[in-house]
Amino acid sequence: MTSMLKTLEQTVRKNYFVKKAFFGLLKSPLITHNPLYSYLYQKDVEKKIRNLEKRPLAVSIENTNNCNLSCIFCPHEAMERTKGYVDRSLFERIIDQCVEIQVPHLVLVGFGEPLLDKDYVSKVKFAKDKGIGVISCTSNGILLNERISEGLVKSGLDYLNVSIDAANSETYGVIHRIRGADKPNFQYDRIVENIENFVAIRKSLGADRPALQVRFKDFDSNRGELRAFVERFEKLADELTVYLNITNWPGSRIKTSIPANAPMLKFPCYNIWSTLHIMYDGRVAICCQDYECREVIGNLNNESLMDVWHGDRLRQIRQMHLKRQFGKLPVCNDCVINTQYVSPWWGDDKIQ
């Protein structure tokens, strides 16, 4: 049974049309009014949390929250939080602690464009040399020049995820706007060239890492372009991933494709049992969706990773989730990550 469910999960994750059909099913009474579904979901949570509470499966470090784009699906331009870059000594202390408690995965990106950090390659190499098993990065690809591409390959980075969401320059410019500019964003051809150069450099160095994932999220703006997108990038990328536009940002007015009146089932959120999300200034947010860091669960300037992971505030939040008291947590109450639409099953062994 477990194997069959895993196969179903992978099919839904990888096939866009299956994913769309599955999304429709999640709005139906077969799910929303099905006590067996809710019961099995809750039992699955209870079964897994004891093991997950031992240590985080991943630590996400926001190397910077600066960004060079203003995308239609992102509230970055409205963010009120001070912008900056993670202090090198703080970064190294966090990595040392990750190694000590054997955190298997480092996500070296936060609410910004990571490659704006001129020290990014050096940070990846430091973490890899220290013994971090898997390191991943998500970028818009604009700054992925030949020098950085070579540096990322040599640094030991494992996954490079590039969000493109378009099959041509015009659509790309609508979705990924240049911050503060009146003219459209015509960086698409540059990004495609950057990706081609990255793949060529990786091959010339005899490497198969970082694995390249190219991403497409469906919007009204890029409707009808999926086939052209796949044809353009399927031979370049190691993996193509297509997302439905269903993930929201709590506190933001940016809309998703989930209808306002859609029936919603909320469950305990996997994020708070799997990952610590560290802001560039050392504060720890409840999760990646808390882009303003409104719910602070710790501060690594004066606490350790395990102090925060086993701390009173995170323990309280987990109990609220188990009791479905989401109204006590504004960030969680406004979020759809922990609903049947985004998390139809609990847990994901592939954090990127």
Coordinates of C-alpha atoms in Angstrom, one line a residue, residues 11-352:
T11 CA 2.8 10.7 -10.7
V12 CA 0.8 13.7 -9.4
R13 CA 3.9 15.7 -8.7
K14 CA 5.5 15.2 -12.1
N15 CA 2.6 15.3 -14.5
Y16 CA 0.9 18.7 -15.0
F17 CA -2.3 17.3 -16.4
V18 CA -2.7 14.7 -13.7
K19 CA -1.9 17.4 -11.2
K20 CA -4.7 19.6 -12.6
A21 CA -7.2 16.8 -12.5
F22 CA -6.1 15.9 -9.0
F23 CA -6.6 19.5 -7.9
G24 CA -10.2 19.3 -9.1
L25 CA -10.7 16.2 -7.1
L26 CA -9.4 17.9 -3.9
K27 CA -12.3 20.4 -4.1
S28 CA -14.9 17.6 -4.3
P29 CA -17.0 16.3 -1.4
L30 CA -15.2 13.0 -1.9
I31 CA -12.3 14.7 -0.1
T32 CA -13.8 17.7 1.7
H33 CA -16.7 15.7 3.3
N34 CA -14.8 12.5 3.8
P35 CA -14.1 11.7 7.5
L36 CA -11.9 8.7 6.5
Y37 CA -9.5 11.0 4.6
S38 CA -9.2 13.4 7.5
Y39 CA -8.8 10.5 10.0
L40 CA -6.0 8.8 7.9
Y41 CA -4.3 12.2 7.4
Q42 CA -4.2 12.9 11.1
K43 CA -3.0 9.3 11.9
D44 CA -0.2 9.8 9.4
V45 CA 0.9 13.0 11.1
E46 CA 0.9 11.4 14.5
K47 CA 2.9 8.5 13.3
K48 CA 5.7 10.6 11.8
I49 CA 6.1 13.6 14.2
R50 CA 8.0 11.7 16.9
N51 CA 10.8 10.9 14.6
L52 CA 10.8 14.3 13.0
E53 CA 11.0 16.2 16.3
K54 CA 14.5 14.8 16.9
R55 CA 16.2 17.3 14.5
P56 CA 15.3 19.3 11.4
L57 CA 15.5 17.5 8.1
A58 CA 16.6 20.8 6.5
V59 CA 17.8 24.2 7.5
S60 CA 17.1 27.1 5.2
I61 CA 19.5 30.1 5.5
E62 CA 18.5 33.4 3.8
N63 CA 21.8 34.6 2.5
T64 CA 20.0 37.8 1.4
N65 CA 16.5 39.2 1.1
N66 CA 17.5 41.6 -1.7
C67 CA 16.0 40.9 -5.1
N68 CA 16.5 42.2 -8.7
L69 CA 13.0 41.4 -9.9
S70 CA 9.4 42.3 -9.0
C71 CA 7.4 39.2 -10.0
I72 CA 3.6 39.1 -10.2
F73 CA 3.3 36.2 -7.8
C74 CA 5.6 37.6 -5.1
P75 CA 5.0 40.3 -2.5
H76 CA 8.7 41.2 -2.2
E77 CA 8.3 44.7 -3.4
A78 CA 5.8 45.4 -0.5
M79 CA 8.0 43.7 2.1
E80 CA 8.7 46.0 5.0
R81 CA 11.5 44.0 6.6
T82 CA 15.0 45.6 6.5
K83 CA 17.1 44.2 3.6
G84 CA 20.6 42.8 4.0
Y85 CA 23.0 39.9 3.7
V86 CA 23.8 37.2 6.3
D87 CA 27.0 37.9 8.3
R88 CA 29.7 35.5 7.4
S89 CA 30.6 34.6 11.0
L90 CA 26.9 33.9 11.8
F91 CA 26.6 31.8 8.6
E92 CA 29.7 29.7 9.6
R93 CA 28.4 29.2 13.2
I94 CA 25.1 27.9 11.8
I95 CA 26.8 25.5 9.4
D96 CA 29.0 24.2 12.2
Q97 CA 25.8 23.5 14.2
C98 CA 24.2 21.8 11.2
V99 CA 27.1 19.5 10.9
E100 CA 27.2 18.8 14.6
I101 CA 23.5 17.6 14.7
Q102 CA 23.8 16.0 11.2
V103 CA 21.2 18.1 9.3
P104 CA 21.1 16.4 5.9
H105 CA 20.0 19.3 3.7
L106 CA 20.9 23.0 3.5
V107 CA 18.6 25.3 1.5
L108 CA 20.8 28.3 0.8
V109 CA 18.2 30.8 -0.3
G110 CA 15.5 32.9 1.4
F111 CA 13.1 35.7 0.3
G112 CA 15.4 37.1 -2.3
E113 CA 17.8 36.4 -5.2
P114 CA 20.7 34.4 -3.8
L115 CA 23.2 35.2 -6.6
L116 CA 23.1 38.9 -5.6
D117 CA 25.4 37.8 -2.8
K118 CA 29.0 38.1 -4.1
D119 CA 30.1 35.6 -1.5
Y120 CA 27.5 32.9 -2.5
V121 CA 29.8 30.4 -4.1
S122 CA 32.2 30.7 -1.2
K123 CA 29.4 30.0 1.2
V124 CA 28.3 26.9 -0.7
K125 CA 31.9 25.6 -0.7
F126 CA 32.3 26.2 3.0
A127 CA 29.2 24.3 3.8
K128 CA 30.1 21.4 1.5
D129 CA 33.6 21.2 2.8
K130 CA 32.3 21.1 6.3
G131 CA 30.2 18.0 5.4
I132 CA 26.7 19.1 4.6
G133 CA 25.2 16.3 2.5
V134 CA 22.8 18.2 0.1
I135 CA 22.8 21.9 -0.7
S136 CA 20.2 23.5 -3.0
C137 CA 19.6 26.9 -4.5
T138 CA 16.7 28.6 -6.2
S139 CA 17.4 31.5 -8.6
N140 CA 15.9 33.5 -11.4
G141 CA 19.0 32.9 -13.4
I142 CA 19.7 36.4 -14.5
L143 CA 23.1 36.5 -12.8
L144 CA 24.1 33.0 -13.7
N145 CA 27.1 34.0 -15.8
E146 CA 29.9 31.7 -16.8
R147 CA 32.1 32.6 -13.8
I148 CA 29.3 31.9 -11.3
S149 CA 28.3 28.7 -13.2
E150 CA 31.8 27.3 -13.0
G151 CA 32.0 28.3 -9.3
L152 CA 28.7 26.6 -8.5
V153 CA 29.8 23.4 -10.2
K154 CA 33.1 23.4 -8.4
S155 CA 31.6 24.4 -5.0
G156 CA 29.6 21.1 -4.6
L157 CA 26.1 22.6 -5.0
D158 CA 23.7 19.7 -5.5
Y159 CA 20.5 21.3 -6.9
L160 CA 20.1 24.5 -8.9
N161 CA 16.4 25.4 -9.5
V162 CA 15.7 28.2 -12.0
S163 CA 12.2 29.8 -12.2
I164 CA 11.3 30.9 -15.7
D165 CA 7.5 30.4 -16.1
A166 CA 7.5 31.4 -19.8
A167 CA 8.3 30.2 -23.3
N168 CA 9.1 33.6 -24.8
S169 CA 10.5 37.0 -23.9
E170 CA 7.2 38.8 -23.9
T171 CA 5.5 36.5 -21.4
Y172 CA 8.6 36.4 -19.2
G173 CA 8.5 40.2 -19.1
V174 CA 4.9 40.2 -17.9
I175 CA 5.5 37.7 -15.1
H176 CA 9.0 38.7 -14.0
R177 CA 9.1 42.5 -14.1
I178 CA 12.2 44.6 -13.5
R179 CA 12.0 46.4 -10.1
G180 CA 11.3 50.1 -10.5
A181 CA 11.6 50.1 -14.3
D182 CA 9.0 51.4 -16.7
K183 CA 10.1 49.2 -19.6
P184 CA 9.4 45.5 -20.0
N185 CA 11.9 42.9 -18.8
F186 CA 13.6 41.4 -21.8
Q187 CA 16.0 39.1 -19.8
Y188 CA 14.5 35.9 -21.1
D189 CA 17.1 35.3 -23.9
R190 CA 19.9 36.1 -21.5
I191 CA 18.6 33.6 -19.0
V192 CA 18.3 30.9 -21.7
E193 CA 21.8 31.6 -22.7
N194 CA 23.0 31.4 -19.1
I195 CA 21.3 28.0 -18.7
E196 CA 22.9 26.7 -21.9
N197 CA 26.3 27.9 -20.8
F198 CA 25.8 26.4 -17.3
V199 CA 25.0 23.0 -18.8
A200 CA 28.0 23.2 -21.2
I201 CA 30.4 24.2 -18.3
R202 CA 29.1 21.4 -16.1
K203 CA 29.7 18.9 -18.9
S204 CA 33.2 20.3 -19.6
L205 CA 34.2 19.8 -16.0
G206 CA 32.9 16.2 -16.1
A207 CA 30.3 16.8 -13.4
D208 CA 26.7 15.9 -13.1
R209 CA 26.0 18.3 -10.2
P210 CA 24.3 20.7 -9.6
A211 CA 21.3 19.0 -11.0
L212 CA 19.3 21.6 -13.0
Q213 CA 15.6 22.0 -12.4
V214 CA 13.7 24.5 -14.6
R215 CA 10.3 25.6 -13.2
F216 CA 7.0 26.7 -14.7
K217 CA 4.1 28.0 -12.7
D218 CA 0.8 28.4 -14.5
F219 CA -0.8 31.8 -14.7
D220 CA -3.3 33.5 -17.0
S221 CA -0.3 35.3 -18.5
N222 CA 1.4 32.1 -19.8
R223 CA -1.6 30.1 -20.6
G224 CA -1.0 27.9 -23.7
E225 CA 2.8 28.0 -23.4
L226 CA 3.5 24.8 -21.5
R227 CA 4.2 22.7 -24.6
A228 CA 6.6 25.3 -26.0
F229 CA 8.2 25.6 -22.6
V230 CA 8.8 21.8 -22.4
E231 CA 10.1 21.7 -25.9
R232 CA 12.5 24.5 -25.1
F233 CA 14.0 23.2 -21.9
E234 CA 13.5 19.4 -21.7
K235 CA 16.9 18.7 -23.3
L236 CA 18.7 21.2 -21.1
A237 CA 17.2 20.5 -17.7
D238 CA 17.6 17.4 -15.6
E239 CA 14.1 18.0 -14.4
L240 CA 11.2 20.2 -15.5
T241 CA 8.7 21.0 -12.8
V242 CA 5.3 22.6 -13.4
Y243 CA 3.4 24.2 -10.4
L244 CA -0.2 25.2 -10.1
N245 CA -0.6 28.7 -8.9
I246 CA -2.2 27.7 -5.6
T247 CA 0.4 28.8 -3.0
N248 CA -0.3 32.1 -1.2
W249 CA 1.7 34.5 0.9
P250 CA 0.0 35.2 4.3
G251 CA -0.5 38.9 4.7
S252 CA -0.3 39.6 1.0
R253 CA -3.1 40.6 -1.4
I254 CA -1.7 38.5 -4.2
K255 CA -4.3 36.1 -5.4
T256 CA -4.0 32.4 -6.3
S257 CA -6.1 30.2 -8.6
I258 CA -7.9 28.7 -5.6
P259 CA -11.5 30.1 -5.7
A260 CA -12.4 32.3 -2.7
N261 CA -15.3 30.1 -1.8
A262 CA -13.4 26.8 -2.2
P263 CA -13.9 24.3 0.7
M264 CA -10.7 24.2 2.8
L265 CA -9.4 21.5 5.0
K266 CA -6.5 22.6 7.2
F267 CA -4.1 20.1 8.8
P268 CA -0.9 20.4 11.0
C269 CA 1.8 21.8 8.8
Y270 CA 4.7 19.6 7.8
N271 CA 7.0 22.7 7.6
I272 CA 7.2 23.1 11.4
W273 CA 8.3 19.6 11.9
S274 CA 10.8 19.5 9.0
T275 CA 12.7 22.7 8.5
L276 CA 14.1 25.7 10.3
H277 CA 13.9 29.0 8.3
I278 CA 16.6 31.4 9.3
M279 CA 16.5 35.1 8.2
Y280 CA 19.7 36.8 7.1
D281 CA 19.8 38.6 10.5
G282 CA 19.7 35.4 12.6
R283 CA 16.0 35.5 13.5
V284 CA 14.1 32.2 12.9
A285 CA 10.7 32.5 11.2
I286 CA 7.9 29.9 11.6
C287 CA 8.3 29.0 7.9
C288 CA 9.3 30.2 4.4
Q289 CA 5.8 31.7 3.9
D290 CA 6.4 34.2 6.7
Y291 CA 8.3 36.6 4.5
E292 CA 8.0 39.5 7.1
C293 CA 9.2 37.2 9.9
R294 CA 6.1 38.1 11.9
E295 CA 6.2 34.9 14.0
V296 CA 9.7 34.7 15.4
I297 CA 10.5 31.4 17.1
G298 CA 14.1 32.1 18.0
N299 CA 17.3 34.0 17.3
L300 CA 20.6 32.3 16.4
N301 CA 22.6 35.3 17.5
N302 CA 22.0 34.1 21.1
E303 CA 20.5 30.6 20.8
S304 CA 21.6 27.3 19.2
L305 CA 19.7 25.5 16.4
M306 CA 18.6 22.8 18.9
D307 CA 17.5 25.5 21.4
V308 CA 15.1 26.8 18.8
W309 CA 14.1 23.4 17.5
H310 CA 13.1 22.2 21.0
G311 CA 12.2 25.6 22.2
D312 CA 9.0 26.6 24.0
R313 CA 7.6 28.7 21.2
L314 CA 7.9 26.1 18.5
R315 CA 6.5 23.5 20.9
Q316 CA 3.5 25.7 21.5
I317 CA 3.0 26.3 17.8
R318 CA 3.1 22.5 17.1
Q319 CA 0.5 21.9 19.8
M320 CA -1.7 24.6 18.3
H321 CA -1.4 22.8 14.9
L322 CA -2.2 19.4 16.3
K323 CA -5.3 20.9 18.0
R324 CA -6.2 22.8 14.7
Q325 CA -6.0 26.2 16.6
F326 CA -4.8 28.0 13.5
G327 CA -6.8 31.2 14.5
K328 CA -4.2 31.8 17.2
L329 CA -1.5 32.1 14.6
P330 CA -2.2 34.8 11.9
V331 CA 0.5 33.6 9.6
C332 CA -0.8 30.0 9.7
N333 CA -4.5 31.0 9.6
D334 CA -4.0 32.9 6.3
C335 CA -1.8 30.2 4.7
V336 CA -2.9 27.4 2.3
I337 CA 0.3 25.3 2.5
N338 CA -1.3 23.1 5.2
T339 CA -4.5 22.5 3.2
Q340 CA -5.6 19.6 1.1
Y341 CA -4.8 21.6 -2.1
V342 CA -1.1 22.1 -1.5
S343 CA -0.4 19.2 0.9
P344 CA -2.9 16.4 0.0
W345 CA -0.6 14.0 1.9
W346 CA 1.7 14.7 4.8
G347 CA 5.4 15.0 4.2
D348 CA 7.8 15.4 1.3
D349 CA 11.2 13.6 1.3
K350 CA 12.4 15.9 -1.5
I351 CA 12.9 19.4 0.0
Q352 CA 14.4 21.8 -2.6

